[in-house]
Every structure is written in structure tokens, then in C-alpha cells.
């Protein structure tokens, strides 16, 4: 069966520090991968998605970036965090754009 | 107009009540529809897909109205454990799934 791992679960980082969040999927090949952010009390905002290794689409301009170095690995990064980057970051996967998506457990990031 | 709209609630209902949520979508070319459930401070989890003919899973019934561009979720015999935020999700063409902001449900004893 397929599983998705996302870490760390919680993170407190100072403003201006770098960020690296990692997500891996097991049990499937060539998944579509997604990074979402959910601010407190808000809906899910799509940040990046990838349909293959090295293919990244960005949905919103921001100081975040994403990379997909391997088929089942998706990384979210920032060189310098802002206070507004605080939120609940969720990685997800599916097998096609028309299919349901499955989420990792999320990383709760607080920038202080 | 937003792509996917939901009444944010909260819906406060007693145990055993029937509650219905509606969700409207703007793109008539949308092809896939889902309901997700999100518990507080947790990741969203798939509750059910929504099929054109409507579908049922235990106490949950989902329906799709393409002409009016809305989907609905009906929960019968509400349980305390049904308290959560329910997210309407739509595939808008050949792009990633679009999530509504969710409707909060509180089932009260």
C-alpha cells in the first residue's frame, strides 16, 4: 500500500533562517506531488506541484521554492523565512490530476 | 467568483440530527469531485468521492448537480465524532485539485 511521510511535525524557526521540509511517498511510481499551506483558520493554498522529476509548477509568488530530486521525494525550501511563512504545510500525492489526493501528516511551522 | 465556495459555518447540531452541506464551483468543465474531512490540527482525509449518479457510504450521501454546479454532502444520524471541518474539492480542468475553505460542523451532545 502507498504511504506518505512528511517531517518534521513541528518546527519553530527565527525570521531570516533557512527552511527545508521533506516529503517522500512509498508504494507508487511517478506520483503527482503537491505542497499546500494552510494559515490558521484559513483554507488550503496550493504552493507547488510536480508531475515528474525536476518538473515544478509554482502557483503563487513567494520566497519559497520546491524541488523534486527523486521520483518520490519532494522538498520545500526557503533561504530566508518571513513571519508570514508561518502555517501548516501539507504534502500530498495522487496518481493523476483527476484522482483523489492523499496527505502527509503536515508540518506546523512557526516563524518567530 | 471563487472557484469553489462553501458556507464556512459553523453548523452546530445535536446528536442524531441530519445536516447538509452545499458547495458551488465555478468551472463547468470540472470533472472530479470529492469531500474531505479535516480534524483540528490534522491533515485532510478523503471522506468520499462524488459520482454523477450520487453515492452513499453508510450515514453519508454525496450528490452532484452539474446543471447548477454544486455538490452536496448529507450526514444522517450525526455522531459526536462527526465534528470536524468538511472540505469540498473539485478538479478544475487539467490542474491540481482545488479545495474549498471548508464548513465547520460541531455535533453537540
Short mmCIF file of C-alpha atoms in Angstrom, two decimals:
data_model
loop_
_atom_site.label_atom_id
_atom_site.label_comp_id
_atom_site.label_asym_id
_atom_site.label_seq_id
_atom_site.Cartn_x
_atom_site.Cartn_y
_atom_site.Cartn_z
CA UNK A 1 0.00 0.00 0.00
CA UNK A 2 1.02 3.59 -0.52
CA UNK A 3 2.23 5.78 2.32
CA UNK A 4 3.44 9.34 2.53
CA UNK A 5 5.94 10.60 5.06
CA UNK A 6 6.43 14.21 5.95
CA UNK A 7 8.78 15.68 8.52
CA UNK A 8 9.31 17.33 10.87
CA UNK A 9 5.89 17.51 12.53
CA UNK A 10 6.57 20.86 14.18
CA UNK A 11 9.20 23.49 13.64
CA UNK A 12 9.98 26.84 15.24
CA UNK A 13 12.37 28.96 13.24
CA UNK A 14 13.62 32.56 13.60
CA UNK A 15 12.93 35.13 10.92
CA UNK A 16 15.63 35.08 8.26
CA UNK A 17 16.62 31.47 8.83
CA UNK A 18 16.50 28.84 6.05
CA UNK A 19 13.87 26.14 5.74
CA UNK A 20 13.84 22.63 4.35
CA UNK A 21 10.80 20.36 4.58
CA UNK A 22 10.90 16.91 3.09
CA UNK A 23 8.19 14.59 1.86
CA UNK A 24 8.53 11.06 0.50
CA UNK A 25 5.99 8.68 -0.94
CA UNK A 26 6.25 4.89 -0.86
CA UNK A 27 4.45 2.21 -2.78
CA UNK A 28 3.80 4.05 -6.03
CA UNK A 29 5.75 5.29 -9.02
CA UNK A 30 5.64 8.65 -10.77
CA UNK A 31 3.13 10.26 -8.42
CA UNK A 32 1.97 13.85 -8.77
CA UNK A 33 3.27 15.69 -5.72
CA UNK A 34 1.93 18.83 -4.08
CA UNK A 35 2.81 21.32 -1.38
CA UNK A 36 -0.07 23.16 0.29
CA UNK A 37 -0.07 25.73 3.07
CA UNK A 38 -2.90 26.36 5.49
CA UNK A 39 -2.74 29.52 7.57
CA UNK A 40 -4.55 29.48 10.92
CA UNK A 41 -8.31 29.34 10.34
CA UNK A 42 -7.90 29.50 6.57
CA UNK A 43 -8.27 27.22 3.59
CA UNK A 44 -5.64 25.23 1.76
CA UNK A 45 -3.43 27.22 -0.58
CA UNK A 46 -1.58 25.32 -3.30
CA UNK A 47 2.07 26.37 -3.37
CA UNK A 48 3.77 23.98 -5.80
CA UNK A 49 3.04 20.83 -7.72
CA UNK A 50 5.15 18.43 -9.69
CA UNK A 51 4.23 15.83 -12.30
CA UNK A 52 7.75 14.39 -12.61
CA UNK A 53 11.39 14.61 -11.56
CA UNK A 54 12.69 18.15 -11.97
CA UNK A 55 9.27 19.47 -13.06
CA UNK A 56 7.94 22.10 -10.67
CA UNK A 57 4.99 24.42 -11.15
CA UNK A 58 4.55 27.37 -8.83
CA UNK A 59 1.10 28.66 -8.04
CA UNK A 60 1.87 31.80 -6.06
CA UNK A 61 4.85 34.18 -5.94
CA UNK A 62 6.67 33.86 -2.64
CA UNK A 63 10.06 33.36 -1.07
CA UNK A 64 9.61 29.60 -1.11
CA UNK A 65 10.92 27.11 -3.65
CA UNK A 66 10.39 23.42 -4.30
CA UNK A 67 12.49 20.67 -5.78
CA UNK A 68 11.94 17.06 -6.78
CA UNK A 69 15.34 15.38 -6.86
CA UNK A 70 13.89 11.86 -6.99
CA UNK A 71 10.66 10.36 -8.25
CA UNK A 72 9.08 10.06 -4.82
CA UNK A 73 10.78 12.91 -2.96
CA UNK A 74 9.52 16.48 -2.77
CA UNK A 75 11.32 19.23 -0.88
CA UNK A 76 10.08 22.67 0.13
CA UNK A 77 12.75 25.27 0.87
CA UNK A 78 13.32 28.86 1.75
CA UNK A 79 16.56 30.80 2.04
CA UNK A 80 15.12 33.36 4.47
CA UNK A 81 11.89 32.85 6.34
CA UNK A 82 9.38 35.63 6.92
CA UNK A 83 6.84 35.88 9.74
CA UNK A 84 4.12 35.41 7.14
CA UNK A 85 5.53 31.98 6.25
CA UNK A 86 4.07 30.56 9.46
CA UNK A 87 1.42 27.96 8.83
CA UNK A 88 0.58 24.32 8.43
CA UNK A 89 2.45 22.84 5.46
CA UNK A 90 1.00 19.77 3.84
CA UNK A 91 2.49 17.47 1.25
CA UNK A 92 0.12 15.41 -0.88
CA UNK A 93 0.20 12.96 -3.78
CA UNK A 94 -2.09 11.46 -6.35
CA UNK A 95 -1.77 9.36 -9.47
CA UNK A 96 -3.38 11.87 -11.83
CA UNK A 97 -4.96 15.30 -11.73
CA UNK A 98 -8.46 13.78 -11.75
CA UNK A 99 -7.90 11.48 -8.81
CA UNK A 100 -8.18 11.96 -5.07
CA UNK A 101 -5.12 13.21 -3.22
CA UNK A 102 -3.61 11.80 -0.03
CA UNK A 103 -1.89 13.97 2.51
CA UNK A 104 1.06 13.64 4.80
CA UNK A 105 0.61 14.49 8.45
CA UNK A 106 1.83 18.04 7.91
CA UNK A 107 4.45 20.32 9.40
CA UNK A 108 3.36 23.09 11.70
CA UNK A 109 5.84 25.93 11.14
CA UNK A 110 6.06 28.91 13.44
CA UNK A 111 8.38 31.72 12.42
CA UNK A 112 9.36 33.89 15.38
CA UNK B 1 -16.18 34.49 -8.31
CA UNK B 2 -14.13 31.98 -6.32
CA UNK B 3 -13.55 28.58 -7.89
CA UNK B 4 -15.02 26.61 -5.01
CA UNK B 5 -17.27 28.16 -2.38
CA UNK B 6 -18.60 26.74 0.83
CA UNK B 7 -20.59 28.12 3.73
CA UNK B 8 -17.95 28.36 6.49
CA UNK B 9 -20.45 27.60 9.25
CA UNK B 10 -20.14 26.67 11.98
CA UNK B 11 -23.05 24.29 11.89
CA UNK B 12 -23.97 23.35 15.46
CA UNK B 13 -26.31 20.36 15.52
CA UNK B 14 -27.48 17.92 18.22
CA UNK B 15 -26.57 14.27 18.12
CA UNK B 16 -28.86 12.32 15.83
CA UNK B 17 -29.63 15.27 13.59
CA UNK B 18 -29.35 15.32 9.83
CA UNK B 19 -27.14 18.01 8.39
CA UNK B 20 -26.43 19.01 4.80
CA UNK B 21 -23.58 20.99 3.30
CA UNK B 22 -23.54 22.53 -0.14
CA UNK B 23 -20.61 23.60 -2.24
CA UNK B 24 -20.65 25.52 -5.52
CA UNK B 25 -17.97 25.51 -8.19
CA UNK B 26 -17.41 27.99 -10.97
CA UNK B 27 -15.82 25.96 -13.76
CA UNK B 28 -18.36 23.95 -15.74
CA UNK B 29 -15.52 21.81 -17.13
CA UNK B 30 -14.77 20.35 -13.69
CA UNK B 31 -14.62 16.57 -13.80
CA UNK B 32 -13.78 15.21 -10.36
CA UNK B 33 -15.42 15.98 -7.05
CA UNK B 34 -14.60 14.91 -3.52
CA UNK B 35 -15.45 15.55 0.09
CA UNK B 36 -12.62 15.59 2.62
CA UNK B 37 -12.76 15.74 6.38
CA UNK B 38 -10.21 17.68 8.43
CA UNK B 39 -9.96 17.36 12.17
CA UNK B 40 -8.46 20.19 14.19
CA UNK B 41 -4.71 20.50 13.59
CA UNK B 42 -4.66 17.39 11.40
CA UNK B 43 -4.28 16.71 7.70
CA UNK B 44 -7.36 16.46 5.44
CA UNK B 45 -8.54 12.91 4.80
CA UNK B 46 -10.69 11.69 1.95
CA UNK B 47 -14.25 11.12 3.07
CA UNK B 48 -15.77 10.16 -0.26
CA UNK B 49 -15.69 10.78 -3.96
CA UNK B 50 -18.78 12.24 -5.58
CA UNK B 51 -20.19 10.47 -8.61
CA UNK B 52 -22.62 11.82 -11.17
CA UNK B 53 -25.36 9.45 -10.07
CA UNK B 54 -24.87 10.26 -6.40
CA UNK B 55 -23.38 7.84 -3.90
CA UNK B 56 -23.83 6.73 -0.34
CA UNK B 57 -21.45 5.40 2.28
CA UNK B 58 -23.22 4.48 5.48
CA UNK B 59 -24.64 7.66 7.00
CA UNK B 60 -23.05 9.85 4.34
CA UNK B 61 -24.63 10.71 0.99
CA UNK B 62 -22.97 12.80 -1.70
CA UNK B 63 -24.71 14.29 -4.70
CA UNK B 64 -23.63 16.21 -7.76
CA UNK B 65 -25.75 18.68 -9.72
CA UNK B 66 -23.84 19.59 -12.86
CA UNK B 67 -26.53 21.88 -14.22
CA UNK B 68 -26.40 24.09 -11.13
CA UNK B 69 -22.73 23.40 -10.49
CA UNK B 70 -22.94 22.30 -6.90
CA UNK B 71 -22.22 19.25 -4.83
CA UNK B 72 -23.74 18.32 -1.52
CA UNK B 73 -22.97 16.16 1.48
CA UNK B 74 -25.70 14.82 3.73
CA UNK B 75 -24.88 13.34 7.12
CA UNK B 76 -27.63 11.39 8.82
CA UNK B 77 -27.81 10.47 12.49
CA UNK B 78 -24.92 12.78 13.42
CA UNK B 79 -22.40 11.50 15.94
CA UNK B 80 -20.12 13.49 18.22
CA UNK B 81 -17.22 12.04 16.23
CA UNK B 82 -18.52 13.73 13.08
CA UNK B 83 -17.39 17.09 14.47
CA UNK B 84 -14.78 18.35 12.01
CA UNK B 85 -14.32 20.65 9.05
CA UNK B 86 -15.64 19.30 5.76
CA UNK B 87 -13.81 20.38 2.63
CA UNK B 88 -15.32 20.40 -0.82
CA UNK B 89 -12.76 19.56 -3.52
CA UNK B 90 -13.03 20.00 -7.26
CA UNK B 91 -10.78 19.23 -10.16
CA UNK B 92 -10.78 22.27 -12.43
CA UNK B 93 -9.65 21.03 -15.79
CA UNK B 94 -6.14 19.64 -16.15
CA UNK B 95 -4.85 21.27 -12.97
CA UNK B 96 -4.42 20.25 -9.35
CA UNK B 97 -7.39 19.80 -7.08
CA UNK B 98 -8.95 22.98 -5.75
CA UNK B 99 -10.10 22.97 -2.14
CA UNK B 100 -12.91 24.99 -0.66
CA UNK B 101 -12.23 26.69 2.65
CA UNK B 102 -14.37 24.19 4.49
CA UNK B 103 -17.51 24.05 6.58
CA UNK B 104 -17.14 23.53 10.30
CA UNK B 105 -19.50 21.07 11.95
CA UNK B 106 -19.97 20.73 15.70
CA UNK B 107 -22.19 17.91 16.90
CA UNK B 108 -23.42 18.59 20.40
CA UNK B 109 -24.49 16.02 22.99
#
